PDB file of N, CA, C and O in Angstrom:
ATOM      1  N   UNK A   1       3.765  14.225  22.252  1.00  0.00           N
ATOM      2  CA  UNK A   1       4.513  13.640  23.168  1.00  0.00           C
ATOM      3  C   UNK A   1       5.531  13.490  23.995  1.00  0.00           C
ATOM      4  O   UNK A   1       5.880  14.472  25.471  1.00  0.00           O
ATOM      5  N   UNK A   2       6.673  13.377  23.164  1.00  0.00           N
ATOM      6  CA  UNK A   2       8.345  13.091  23.508  1.00  0.00           C
ATOM      7  C   UNK A   2       8.246  14.053  23.358  1.00  0.00           C
ATOM      8  O   UNK A   2       9.344  14.803  24.235  1.00  0.00           O
ATOM      9  N   UNK A   3       7.875  15.437  22.494  1.00  0.00           N
ATOM     10  CA  UNK A   3       8.219  17.211  23.374  1.00  0.00           C
ATOM     11  C   UNK A   3       7.736  17.691  24.632  1.00  0.00           C
ATOM     12  O   UNK A   3       9.210  18.585  25.498  1.00  0.00           O
ATOM     13  N   UNK A   4       6.729  17.090  24.263  1.00  0.00           N
ATOM     14  CA  UNK A   4       6.203  18.091  26.942  1.00  0.00           C
ATOM     15  C   UNK A   4       7.233  17.265  27.206  1.00  0.00           C
ATOM     16  O   UNK A   4       7.286  17.737  28.615  1.00  0.00           O
ATOM     17  N   UNK A   5       7.182  15.454  27.024  1.00  0.00           N
ATOM     18  CA  UNK A   5       8.458  14.760  27.705  1.00  0.00           C
ATOM     19  C   UNK A   5       9.737  15.720  28.814  1.00  0.00           C
ATOM     20  O   UNK A   5       9.906  15.799  29.168  1.00  0.00           O
ATOM     21  N   UNK A   6      10.481  15.972  27.339  1.00  0.00           N
ATOM     22  CA  UNK A   6      11.638  16.924  27.072  1.00  0.00           C
ATOM     23  C   UNK A   6      11.286  18.090  28.335  1.00  0.00           C
ATOM     24  O   UNK A   6      12.636  18.290  28.547  1.00  0.00           O
ATOM     25  N   UNK A   7      10.440  19.029  27.514  1.00  0.00           N
ATOM     26  CA  UNK A   7       9.917  19.924  27.736  1.00  0.00           C
ATOM     27  C   UNK A   7      10.525  19.927  29.994  1.00  0.00           C
ATOM     28  O   UNK A   7      10.815  20.931  30.735  1.00  0.00           O
ATOM     29  N   UNK A   8       9.312  18.949  30.146  1.00  0.00           N
ATOM     30  CA  UNK A   8       8.654  19.183  31.409  1.00  0.00           C
ATOM     31  C   UNK A   8      10.069  18.251  31.897  1.00  0.00           C
ATOM     32  O   UNK A   8      10.378  19.200  33.373  1.00  0.00           O
ATOM     33  N   UNK A   9      11.029  17.513  31.262  1.00  0.00           N
ATOM     34  CA  UNK A   9      12.017  17.258  32.021  1.00  0.00           C
ATOM     35  C   UNK A   9      13.498  18.498  32.610  1.00  0.00           C
ATOM     36  O   UNK A   9      13.940  18.748  33.396  1.00  0.00           O
ATOM     37  N   UNK A  10      13.349  19.610  31.509  1.00  0.00           N
ATOM     38  CA  UNK A  10      14.332  20.059  31.859  1.00  0.00           C
ATOM     39  C   UNK A  10      13.474  21.541  32.468  1.00  0.00           C
ATOM     40  O   UNK A  10      14.588  22.049  33.467  1.00  0.00           O
ATOM     41  N   UNK A  11      12.376  21.524  32.335  1.00  0.00           N
ATOM     42  CA  UNK A  11      12.151  22.248  33.693  1.00  0.00           C
ATOM     43  C   UNK A  11      11.814  22.156  34.944  1.00  0.00           C
ATOM     44  O   UNK A  11      12.050  22.640  35.783  1.00  0.00           O
ATOM     45  N   UNK A  12      11.921  20.429  35.732  1.00  0.00           N
ATOM     46  CA  UNK A  12      12.323  20.037  36.848  1.00  0.00           C
ATOM     47  C   UNK A  12      13.623  20.381  36.946  1.00  0.00           C
ATOM     48  O   UNK A  12      14.137  20.362  38.305  1.00  0.00           O
ATOM     49  N   UNK A  13      14.326  20.406  35.853  1.00  0.00           N
ATOM     50  CA  UNK A  13      16.153  19.858  36.194  1.00  0.00           C
ATOM     51  C   UNK A  13      16.079  22.275  36.312  1.00  0.00           C
ATOM     52  O   UNK A  13      17.549  22.077  36.813  1.00  0.00           O
ATOM     53  N   UNK A  14      15.345  22.787  36.018  1.00  0.00           N
ATOM     54  CA  UNK A  14      15.116  23.822  36.563  1.00  0.00           C
ATOM     55  C   UNK A  14      15.059  25.390  35.877  1.00  0.00           C
ATOM     56  O   UNK A  14      15.732  26.685  36.380  1.00  0.00           O
ATOM     57  N   UNK A  15      15.671  25.245  34.239  1.00  0.00           N
ATOM     58  CA  UNK A  15      15.049  25.772  33.104  1.00  0.00           C
ATOM     59  C   UNK A  15      14.142  26.337  33.722  1.00  0.00           C
ATOM     60  O   UNK A  15      12.387  25.889  34.054  1.00  0.00           O
ATOM     61  N   UNK A  16      13.631  27.670  33.594  1.00  0.00           N
ATOM     62  CA  UNK A  16      12.377  28.390  33.143  1.00  0.00           C
ATOM     63  C   UNK A  16      11.659  28.268  31.441  1.00  0.00           C
ATOM     64  O   UNK A  16      12.064  27.443  30.558  1.00  0.00           O
ATOM     65  N   UNK A  17      10.390  28.181  31.007  1.00  0.00           N
ATOM     66  CA  UNK A  17       9.936  27.325  29.837  1.00  0.00           C
ATOM     67  C   UNK A  17       9.903  28.088  28.718  1.00  0.00           C
ATOM     68  O   UNK A  17      10.366  26.978  27.584  1.00  0.00           O
ATOM     69  N   UNK A  18      10.526  29.290  28.592  1.00  0.00           N
ATOM     70  CA  UNK A  18      11.113  29.727  26.914  1.00  0.00           C
ATOM     71  C   UNK A  18      12.427  29.094  26.916  1.00  0.00           C
ATOM     72  O   UNK A  18      12.353  28.827  25.871  1.00  0.00           O
ATOM     73  N   UNK A  19      13.439  28.454  28.052  1.00  0.00           N
ATOM     74  CA  UNK A  19      14.375  28.379  27.814  1.00  0.00           C
ATOM     75  C   UNK A  19      14.198  26.955  27.312  1.00  0.00           C
ATOM     76  O   UNK A  19      14.916  26.380  26.320  1.00  0.00           O
ATOM     77  N   UNK A  20      13.273  25.940  28.433  1.00  0.00           N
ATOM     78  CA  UNK A  20      13.045  24.415  27.957  1.00  0.00           C
ATOM     79  C   UNK A  20      12.543  24.847  26.266  1.00  0.00           C
ATOM     80  O   UNK A  20      12.491  23.406  25.553  1.00  0.00           O
ATOM     81  N   UNK A  21      11.914  26.039  26.135  1.00  0.00           N
ATOM     82  CA  UNK A  21      11.072  25.238  24.458  1.00  0.00           C
ATOM     83  C   UNK A  21      12.031  26.019  23.502  1.00  0.00           C
ATOM     84  O   UNK A  21      11.680  25.150  22.372  1.00  0.00           O
ATOM     85  N   UNK A  22      12.461  26.259  23.621  1.00  0.00           N
ATOM     86  CA  UNK A  22      14.079  27.155  22.418  1.00  0.00           C
ATOM     87  C   UNK A  22      14.398  25.279  22.847  1.00  0.00           C
ATOM     88  O   UNK A  22      14.934  24.928  21.250  1.00  0.00           O
ATOM     89  N   UNK A  23      14.797  25.596  23.374  1.00  0.00           N
ATOM     90  CA  UNK A  23      15.480  23.472  23.515  1.00  0.00           C
ATOM     91  C   UNK A  23      14.909  22.922  22.479  1.00  0.00           C
ATOM     92  O   UNK A  23      15.892  21.736  21.862  1.00  0.00           O
ATOM     93  N   UNK A  24      13.660  22.336  22.728  1.00  0.00           N
ATOM     94  CA  UNK A  24      13.133  21.714  21.736  1.00  0.00           C
ATOM     95  C   UNK A  24      13.276  21.701  20.325  1.00  0.00           C
ATOM     96  O   UNK A  24      12.649  21.599  19.516  1.00  0.00           O
ATOM     97  N   UNK A  25      12.869  23.460  20.234  1.00  0.00           N
ATOM     98  CA  UNK A  25      12.303  23.634  18.718  1.00  0.00           C
ATOM     99  C   UNK A  25      11.145  24.272  18.957  1.00  0.00           C
ATOM    100  O   UNK A  25      10.765  24.483  17.466  1.00  0.00           O
ATOM    101  N   UNK A  26      10.166  24.647  19.893  1.00  0.00           N
ATOM    102  CA  UNK A  26       8.912  24.824  19.743  1.00  0.00           C
ATOM    103  C   UNK A  26       8.298  26.775  20.635  1.00  0.00           C
ATOM    104  O   UNK A  26       9.296  26.864  21.430  1.00  0.00           O
ATOM    105  N   UNK A  27       7.713  27.301  20.413  1.00  0.00           N
ATOM    106  CA  UNK A  27       7.567  28.159  21.029  1.00  0.00           C
ATOM    107  C   UNK A  27       6.223  28.134  22.335  1.00  0.00           C
ATOM    108  O   UNK A  27       6.164  26.993  22.419  1.00  0.00           O
ATOM    109  N   UNK A  28       6.930  28.944  23.252  1.00  0.00           N
ATOM    110  CA  UNK A  28       6.040  28.752  24.786  1.00  0.00           C
ATOM    111  C   UNK A  28       4.232  28.458  24.464  1.00  0.00           C
ATOM    112  O   UNK A  28       4.061  28.015  25.648  1.00  0.00           O
ATOM    113  N   UNK A  29       4.453  28.821  23.483  1.00  0.00           N
ATOM    114  CA  UNK A  29       2.376  29.231  23.131  1.00  0.00           C
ATOM    115  C   UNK A  29       2.099  28.463  23.018  1.00  0.00           C
ATOM    116  O   UNK A  29       0.827  27.290  23.395  1.00  0.00           O
ATOM    117  N   UNK A  30       3.037  27.105  21.746  1.00  0.00           N
ATOM    118  CA  UNK A  30       2.843  26.053  21.700  1.00  0.00           C
ATOM    119  C   UNK A  30       2.694  24.659  22.643  1.00  0.00           C
ATOM    120  O   UNK A  30       1.898  23.914  22.873  1.00  0.00           O
ATOM    121  N   UNK A  31       3.656  25.542  22.820  1.00  0.00           N
ATOM    122  CA  UNK A  31       4.000  24.250  24.626  1.00  0.00           C
ATOM    123  C   UNK A  31       2.606  24.922  25.778  1.00  0.00           C
ATOM    124  O   UNK A  31       2.063  23.428  25.929  1.00  0.00           O
ATOM    125  N   UNK A  32       2.292  25.439  25.522  1.00  0.00           N
ATOM    126  CA  UNK A  32       1.161  25.602  26.604  1.00  0.00           C
ATOM    127  C   UNK A  32       0.214  24.918  25.589  1.00  0.00           C
ATOM    128  O   UNK A  32      -0.806  24.601  26.702  1.00  0.00           O
ATOM    129  N   UNK A  33      -0.690  25.177  24.209  1.00  0.00           N
ATOM    130  CA  UNK A  33      -1.345  24.436  23.853  1.00  0.00           C
ATOM    131  C   UNK A  33      -1.510  23.021  24.191  1.00  0.00           C
ATOM    132  O   UNK A  33      -2.619  22.560  24.304  1.00  0.00           O
ATOM    133  N   UNK A  34      -0.516  23.064  23.661  1.00  0.00           N
ATOM    134  CA  UNK A  34       0.079  21.030  23.737  1.00  0.00           C
ATOM    135  C   UNK A  34      -0.214  20.624  25.415  1.00  0.00           C
ATOM    136  O   UNK A  34      -1.532  19.535  25.014  1.00  0.00           O
ATOM    137  N   UNK A  35      -0.194  21.450  26.043  1.00  0.00           N
ATOM    138  CA  UNK A  35      -0.181  20.948  27.393  1.00  0.00           C
ATOM    139  C   UNK A  35      -1.206  20.888  28.116  1.00  0.00           C
ATOM    140  O   UNK A  35      -1.778  20.073  28.918  1.00  0.00           O
ATOM    141  N   UNK A  36      -2.715  22.027  27.196  1.00  0.00           N
ATOM    142  CA  UNK A  36      -3.868  21.459  27.887  1.00  0.00           C
ATOM    143  C   UNK A  36      -4.546  20.969  27.176  1.00  0.00           C
ATOM    144  O   UNK A  36      -5.374  19.854  27.559  1.00  0.00           O
ATOM    145  N   UNK A  37      -3.995  20.373  25.987  1.00  0.00           N
ATOM    146  CA  UNK A  37      -4.286  19.277  24.989  1.00  0.00           C
ATOM    147  C   UNK A  37      -4.165  17.979  25.536  1.00  0.00           C
ATOM    148  O   UNK A  37      -5.302  17.560  25.503  1.00  0.00           O
ATOM    149  N   UNK A  38      -2.963  17.819  25.303  1.00  0.00           N
ATOM    150  CA  UNK A  38      -2.172  16.112  25.773  1.00  0.00           C
ATOM    151  C   UNK A  38      -2.104  16.517  27.063  1.00  0.00           C
ATOM    152  O   UNK A  38      -1.841  15.259  27.331  1.00  0.00           O
ATOM    153  N   UNK A  39      -1.670  17.272  28.106  1.00  0.00           N
ATOM    154  CA  UNK A  39      -1.308  16.470  29.952  1.00  0.00           C
ATOM    155  C   UNK A  39      -1.885  16.613  30.278  1.00  0.00           C
ATOM    156  O   UNK A  39      -3.692  15.631  30.634  1.00  0.00           O
ATOM    157  N   UNK A  40      -0.835  15.228  30.747  1.00  0.00           N
ATOM    158  CA  UNK A  40      -1.621  13.665  31.759  1.00  0.00           C
ATOM    159  C   UNK A  40      -2.544  12.782  30.753  1.00  0.00           C
ATOM    160  O   UNK A  40      -2.910  11.289  31.510  1.00  0.00           O
ATOM    161  N   UNK A  41      -2.245  12.939  29.551  1.00  0.00           N
ATOM    162  CA  UNK A  41      -2.805  11.449  28.733  1.00  0.00           C
ATOM    163  C   UNK A  41      -0.916  10.531  28.105  1.00  0.00           C
ATOM    164  O   UNK A  41      -0.567  10.963  28.310  1.00  0.00           O
ATOM    165  N   UNK A  42      -1.559   9.364  28.718  1.00  0.00           N
ATOM    166  CA  UNK A  42      -1.090   8.484  28.535  1.00  0.00           C
ATOM    167  C   UNK A  42      -0.546   7.726  26.862  1.00  0.00           C
ATOM    168  O   UNK A  42      -1.362   8.751  25.899  1.00  0.00           O
ATOM    169  N   UNK A  43      -0.905   6.910  26.294  1.00  0.00           N
ATOM    170  CA  UNK A  43       0.207   6.791  24.853  1.00  0.00           C
ATOM    171  C   UNK A  43      -1.407   6.067  24.629  1.00  0.00           C
ATOM    172  O   UNK A  43      -1.381   6.158  23.633  1.00  0.00           O
ATOM    173  N   UNK A  44      -2.001   5.230  25.855  1.00  0.00           N
ATOM    174  CA  UNK A  44      -3.523   4.201  24.923  1.00  0.00           C
ATOM    175  C   UNK A  44      -4.088   5.484  24.782  1.00  0.00           C
ATOM    176  O   UNK A  44      -4.913   5.661  23.526  1.00  0.00           O
ATOM    177  N   UNK A  45      -4.288   6.146  25.486  1.00  0.00           N
ATOM    178  CA  UNK A  45      -5.299   7.887  25.383  1.00  0.00           C
ATOM    179  C   UNK A  45      -5.316   8.406  23.681  1.00  0.00           C
ATOM    180  O   UNK A  45      -5.880   8.753  23.402  1.00  0.00           O
ATOM    181  N   UNK A  46      -3.917   8.396  23.959  1.00  0.00           N
ATOM    182  CA  UNK A  46      -3.503   9.428  22.971  1.00  0.00           C
ATOM    183  C   UNK A  46      -3.486   8.385  21.733  1.00  0.00           C
ATOM    184  O   UNK A  46      -4.159   9.617  20.460  1.00  0.00           O
ATOM    185  N   UNK A  47      -3.618   7.558  21.941  1.00  0.00           N
ATOM    186  CA  UNK A  47      -3.433   6.526  20.505  1.00  0.00           C
ATOM    187  C   UNK A  47      -5.000   6.262  19.659  1.00  0.00           C
ATOM    188  O   UNK A  47      -5.522   6.471  18.788  1.00  0.00           O
ATOM    189  N   UNK A  48      -5.797   6.561  21.004  1.00  0.00           N
ATOM    190  CA  UNK A  48      -6.926   6.485  20.905  1.00  0.00           C
ATOM    191  C   UNK A  48      -7.690   7.408  20.507  1.00  0.00           C
ATOM    192  O   UNK A  48      -8.799   7.215  19.541  1.00  0.00           O
ATOM    193  N   UNK A  49      -7.324   8.921  21.006  1.00  0.00           N
ATOM    194  CA  UNK A  49      -7.861   9.973  20.461  1.00  0.00           C
ATOM    195  C   UNK A  49      -7.511  10.510  19.387  1.00  0.00           C
ATOM    196  O   UNK A  49      -7.997  10.782  18.285  1.00  0.00           O
ATOM    197  N   UNK A  50      -5.916  10.040  18.708  1.00  0.00           N
ATOM    198  CA  UNK A  50      -5.850  10.030  17.061  1.00  0.00           C
ATOM    199  C   UNK A  50      -7.739   9.451  16.276  1.00  0.00           C
ATOM    200  O   UNK A  50      -6.990   9.421  14.582  1.00  0.00           O
ATOM    201  N   UNK A  51      -7.153   7.825  16.816  1.00  0.00           N
ATOM    202  CA  UNK A  51      -8.187   7.582  15.566  1.00  0.00           C
ATOM    203  C   UNK A  51      -9.614   7.765  15.621  1.00  0.00           C
ATOM    204  O   UNK A  51     -10.543   7.682  14.666  1.00  0.00           O
ATOM    205  N   UNK A  52     -10.094   8.370  17.276  1.00  0.00           N
ATOM    206  CA  UNK A  52     -10.773   9.317  16.659  1.00  0.00           C
ATOM    207  C   UNK A  52     -10.735  10.274  15.597  1.00  0.00           C
ATOM    208  O   UNK A  52     -11.938  10.379  15.233  1.00  0.00           O
ATOM    209  N   UNK A  53     -10.239  10.777  16.051  1.00  0.00           N
ATOM    210  CA  UNK A  53      -9.926  12.352  14.864  1.00  0.00           C
ATOM    211  C   UNK A  53     -10.218  11.478  13.088  1.00  0.00           C
ATOM    212  O   UNK A  53     -10.793  12.643  12.809  1.00  0.00           O
ATOM    213  N   UNK A  54      -9.902  10.369  13.574  1.00  0.00           N
ATOM    214  CA  UNK A  54      -9.282   9.991  11.578  1.00  0.00           C
ATOM    215  C   UNK A  54     -10.836   9.758  11.542  1.00  0.00           C
ATOM    216  O   UNK A  54     -11.129  10.117  10.297  1.00  0.00           O
ATOM    217  N   UNK A  55     -11.696   8.841  12.890  1.00  0.00           N
ATOM    218  CA  UNK A  55     -12.800   8.085  12.348  1.00  0.00           C
ATOM    219  C   UNK A  55     -13.979   9.836  11.686  1.00  0.00           C
ATOM    220  O   UNK A  55     -14.085   9.612  11.209  1.00  0.00           O
ATOM    221  N   UNK A  56     -13.538  10.781  13.231  1.00  0.00           N
ATOM    222  CA  UNK A  56     -14.410  12.006  12.756  1.00  0.00           C
ATOM    223  C   UNK A  56     -13.983  12.407  10.954  1.00  0.00           C
ATOM    224  O   UNK A  56     -15.202  13.314  10.524  1.00  0.00           O
ATOM    225  N   UNK A  57     -12.850  12.815  11.637  1.00  0.00           N
ATOM    226  CA  UNK A  57     -13.061  12.804   9.497  1.00  0.00           C
ATOM    227  C   UNK A  57     -13.160  12.196   8.134  1.00  0.00           C
ATOM    228  O   UNK A  57     -14.039  13.038   7.254  1.00  0.00           O
ATOM    229  N   UNK A  58     -13.056  11.400   8.323  1.00  0.00           N
ATOM    230  CA  UNK A  58     -14.161  10.120   7.991  1.00  0.00           C
ATOM    231  C   UNK A  58     -15.616  10.435   7.486  1.00  0.00           C
ATOM    232  O   UNK A  58     -16.006  10.155   6.390  1.00  0.00           O
ATOM    233  N   UNK A  59     -15.724  10.837   8.570  1.00  0.00           N
ATOM    234  CA  UNK A  59     -17.362  10.835   8.817  1.00  0.00           C
ATOM    235  C   UNK A  59     -17.875  11.925   8.523  1.00  0.00           C
ATOM    236  O   UNK A  59     -18.799  12.286   7.782  1.00  0.00           O
ATOM    237  N   UNK A  60     -16.806  13.328   8.781  1.00  0.00           N
ATOM    238  CA  UNK A  60     -17.415  14.255   7.884  1.00  0.00           C
ATOM    239  C   UNK A  60     -17.598  13.872   6.272  1.00  0.00           C
ATOM    240  O   UNK A  60     -18.006  15.030   5.527  1.00  0.00           O
ATOM    241  N   UNK A  61     -16.165  13.939   6.030  1.00  0.00           N
ATOM    242  CA  UNK A  61     -15.768  13.354   4.043  1.00  0.00           C
ATOM    243  C   UNK A  61     -17.306  13.410   3.927  1.00  0.00           C
ATOM    244  O   UNK A  61     -17.978  13.136   2.814  1.00  0.00           O
ATOM    245  N   UNK A  62     -17.949  12.122   4.442  1.00  0.00           N
ATOM    246  CA  UNK A  62     -19.839  10.676   3.796  1.00  0.00           C
ATOM    247  C   UNK A  62     -20.112  11.457   3.993  1.00  0.00           C
ATOM    248  O   UNK A  62     -21.238  11.924   3.093  1.00  0.00           O
ATOM    249  N   UNK A  63     -20.811  12.793   5.054  1.00  0.00           N
ATOM    250  CA  UNK A  63     -21.740  13.976   5.915  1.00  0.00           C
ATOM    251  C   UNK A  63     -21.424  14.828   3.601  1.00  0.00           C
ATOM    252  O   UNK A  63     -23.046  14.985   3.587  1.00  0.00           O
ATOM    253  N   UNK A  64     -20.687  15.310   3.433  1.00  0.00           N
ATOM    254  CA  UNK A  64     -20.226  16.380   2.642  1.00  0.00           C
ATOM    255  C   UNK A  64     -20.615  15.756   0.847  1.00  0.00           C
ATOM    256  O   UNK A  64     -21.815  16.057   0.871  1.00  0.00           O
ATOM    257  N   UNK A  65     -20.057  14.154   1.177  1.00  0.00           N
ATOM    258  CA  UNK A  65     -20.716  13.707  -0.257  1.00  0.00           C
ATOM    259  C   UNK A  65     -22.300  13.559   0.238  1.00  0.00           C
ATOM    260  O   UNK A  65     -22.990  13.547  -1.060  1.00  0.00           O
ATOM    261  N   UNK A  66     -22.645  12.942   0.640  1.00  0.00           N
ATOM    262  CA  UNK A  66     -23.960  13.151   0.632  1.00  0.00           C
ATOM    263  C   UNK A  66     -25.029  14.306   0.729  1.00  0.00           C
ATOM    264  O   UNK A  66     -26.154  14.592   0.045  1.00  0.00           O
ATOM    265  N   UNK A  67     -24.436  15.476   1.678  1.00  0.00           N
ATOM    266  CA  UNK A  67     -24.907  16.463   1.170  1.00  0.00           C
ATOM    267  C   UNK A  67     -25.186  16.742  -0.295  1.00  0.00           C
ATOM    268  O   UNK A  67     -26.435  17.404  -1.188  1.00  0.00           O
ATOM    269  N   UNK A  68     -24.026  16.683  -1.068  1.00  0.00           N
ATOM    270  CA  UNK A  68     -23.963  17.183  -2.486  1.00  0.00           C
ATOM    271  C   UNK A  68     -24.294  16.516  -3.213  1.00  0.00           C
ATOM    272  O   UNK A  68     -25.813  16.901  -4.260  1.00  0.00           O
ATOM    273  N   UNK A  69     -25.067  14.680  -2.971  1.00  0.00           N
ATOM    274  CA  UNK A  69     -25.506  14.177  -3.729  1.00  0.00           C
ATOM    275  C   UNK A  69     -27.260  14.672  -3.370  1.00  0.00           C
ATOM    276  O   UNK A  69     -28.140  14.447  -4.442  1.00  0.00           O
ATOM    277  N   UNK A  70     -27.442  15.111  -1.766  1.00  0.00           N
ATOM    278  CA  UNK A  70     -29.185  15.778  -1.675  1.00  0.00           C
ATOM    279  C   UNK A  70     -28.588  16.214  -2.721  1.00  0.00           C
ATOM    280  O   UNK A  70     -30.274  16.879  -3.450  1.00  0.00           O
ATOM    281  N   UNK A  71     -28.057  17.780  -3.026  1.00  0.00           N
ATOM    282  CA  UNK A  71     -28.145  19.288  -3.447  1.00  0.00           C
ATOM    283  C   UNK A  71     -28.399  18.502  -4.654  1.00  0.00           C
ATOM    284  O   UNK A  71     -29.214  19.475  -5.494  1.00  0.00           O
ATOM    285  N   UNK A  72     -27.685  17.974  -5.462  1.00  0.00           N
ATOM    286  CA  UNK A  72     -27.951  17.027  -6.645  1.00  0.00           C
ATOM    287  C   UNK A  72     -29.204  17.144  -7.631  1.00  0.00           C
ATOM    288  O   UNK A  72     -29.627  16.933  -8.060  1.00  0.00           O
ATOM    289  N   UNK A  73     -30.019  15.434  -6.336  1.00  0.00           N
ATOM    290  CA  UNK A  73     -31.290  15.613  -6.634  1.00  0.00           C
ATOM    291  C   UNK A  73     -32.188  16.356  -6.739  1.00  0.00           C
ATOM    292  O   UNK A  73     -33.206  16.562  -7.334  1.00  0.00           O
ATOM    293  N   UNK A  74     -32.432  17.424  -5.154  1.00  0.00           N
ATOM    294  CA  UNK A  74     -32.924  18.213  -5.704  1.00  0.00           C
ATOM    295  C   UNK A  74     -32.693  19.525  -6.711  1.00  0.00           C
ATOM    296  O   UNK A  74     -33.924  19.500  -7.006  1.00  0.00           O
ATOM    297  N   UNK A  75     -31.909  18.764  -6.970  1.00  0.00           N
ATOM    298  CA  UNK A  75     -31.888  20.020  -8.639  1.00  0.00           C
ATOM    299  C   UNK A  75     -32.250  19.765 -10.130  1.00  0.00           C
ATOM    300  O   UNK A  75     -33.412  19.800 -10.319  1.00  0.00           O
ATOM    301  N   UNK A  76     -32.104  17.927  -9.371  1.00  0.00           N
ATOM    302  CA  UNK A  76     -32.543  17.807 -10.733  1.00  0.00           C
ATOM    303  C   UNK A  76     -34.218  16.927 -10.631  1.00  0.00           C
ATOM    304  O   UNK A  76     -34.429  18.019 -12.208  1.00  0.00           O
ATOM    305  N   UNK A  77     -34.336  17.216  -9.351  1.00  0.00           N
ATOM    306  CA  UNK A  77     -36.743  17.002  -9.293  1.00  0.00           C
ATOM    307  C   UNK A  77     -36.691  19.120  -9.918  1.00  0.00           C
ATOM    308  O   UNK A  77     -37.745  17.956 -10.022  1.00  0.00           O
ATOM    309  N   UNK A  78     -36.369  19.128  -9.468  1.00  0.00           N
ATOM    310  CA  UNK A  78     -36.747  20.909  -9.547  1.00  0.00           C
ATOM    311  C   UNK A  78     -36.911  20.565 -11.848  1.00  0.00           C
ATOM    312  O   UNK A  78     -38.031  21.572 -11.923  1.00  0.00           O
ATOM    313  N   UNK A  79     -36.023  20.571 -12.112  1.00  0.00           N
ATOM    314  CA  UNK A  79     -35.828  20.376 -13.675  1.00  0.00           C
ATOM    315  C   UNK A  79     -37.124  19.221 -13.827  1.00  0.00           C
ATOM    316  O   UNK A  79     -37.527  19.873 -14.932  1.00  0.00           O
ATOM    317  N   UNK A  80     -37.415  18.573 -13.434  1.00  0.00           N
ATOM    318  CA  UNK A  80     -38.544  17.585 -13.479  1.00  0.00           C
ATOM    319  C   UNK A  80     -39.988  17.918 -13.679  1.00  0.00           C
ATOM    320  O   UNK A  80     -40.403  17.113 -13.981  1.00  0.00           O
ATOM    321  N   UNK A  81     -39.949  18.656 -13.033  1.00  0.00           N
ATOM    322  CA  UNK A  81     -41.315  19.398 -12.245  1.00  0.00           C
ATOM    323  C   UNK A  81     -42.052  19.459 -13.726  1.00  0.00           C
ATOM    324  O   UNK A  81     -41.344  21.106 -13.795  1.00  0.00           O
ATOM    325  N   UNK A  82     -43.444  19.542 -13.800  1.00  0.00           N
ATOM    326  CA  UNK A  82     -43.652  20.602 -14.647  1.00  0.00           C
ATOM    327  C   UNK A  82     -43.901  22.411 -14.484  1.00  0.00           C
ATOM    328  O   UNK A  82     -44.190  22.132 -13.602  1.00  0.00           O
ATOM    329  N   UNK A  83     -44.263  22.788 -15.247  1.00  0.00           N
ATOM    330  CA  UNK A  83     -44.163  23.824 -14.785  1.00  0.00           C
ATOM    331  C   UNK A  83     -45.438  24.796 -15.678  1.00  0.00           C
ATOM    332  O   UNK A  83     -46.243  24.594 -16.000  1.00  0.00           O
ATOM    333  N   UNK A  84     -46.265  25.165 -14.228  1.00  0.00           N
ATOM    334  CA  UNK A  84     -47.451  25.370 -15.170  1.00  0.00           C
ATOM    335  C   UNK A  84     -47.761  26.951 -15.051  1.00  0.00           C
ATOM    336  O   UNK A  84     -46.949  27.338 -13.889  1.00  0.00           O
TER     337      UNK A  84
END
């Protein structure tokens, strides 16, 4: 957010996008990606998005662990079945 604000200030001062991006040390492609993703967001929305991303990562880890447990149980069940 801070870098986006700096670039926006440089753009309003008359710099072009490439020069403003070089001034803060990022590429113009990164600037456009960030602007598309974070443009128009306030601090509260950004912090909410970060907390949701963190929660999503935690839930994905739980699902992966449960899937692994399920596969282990299936393999164990297959070994315990009598073979005819």
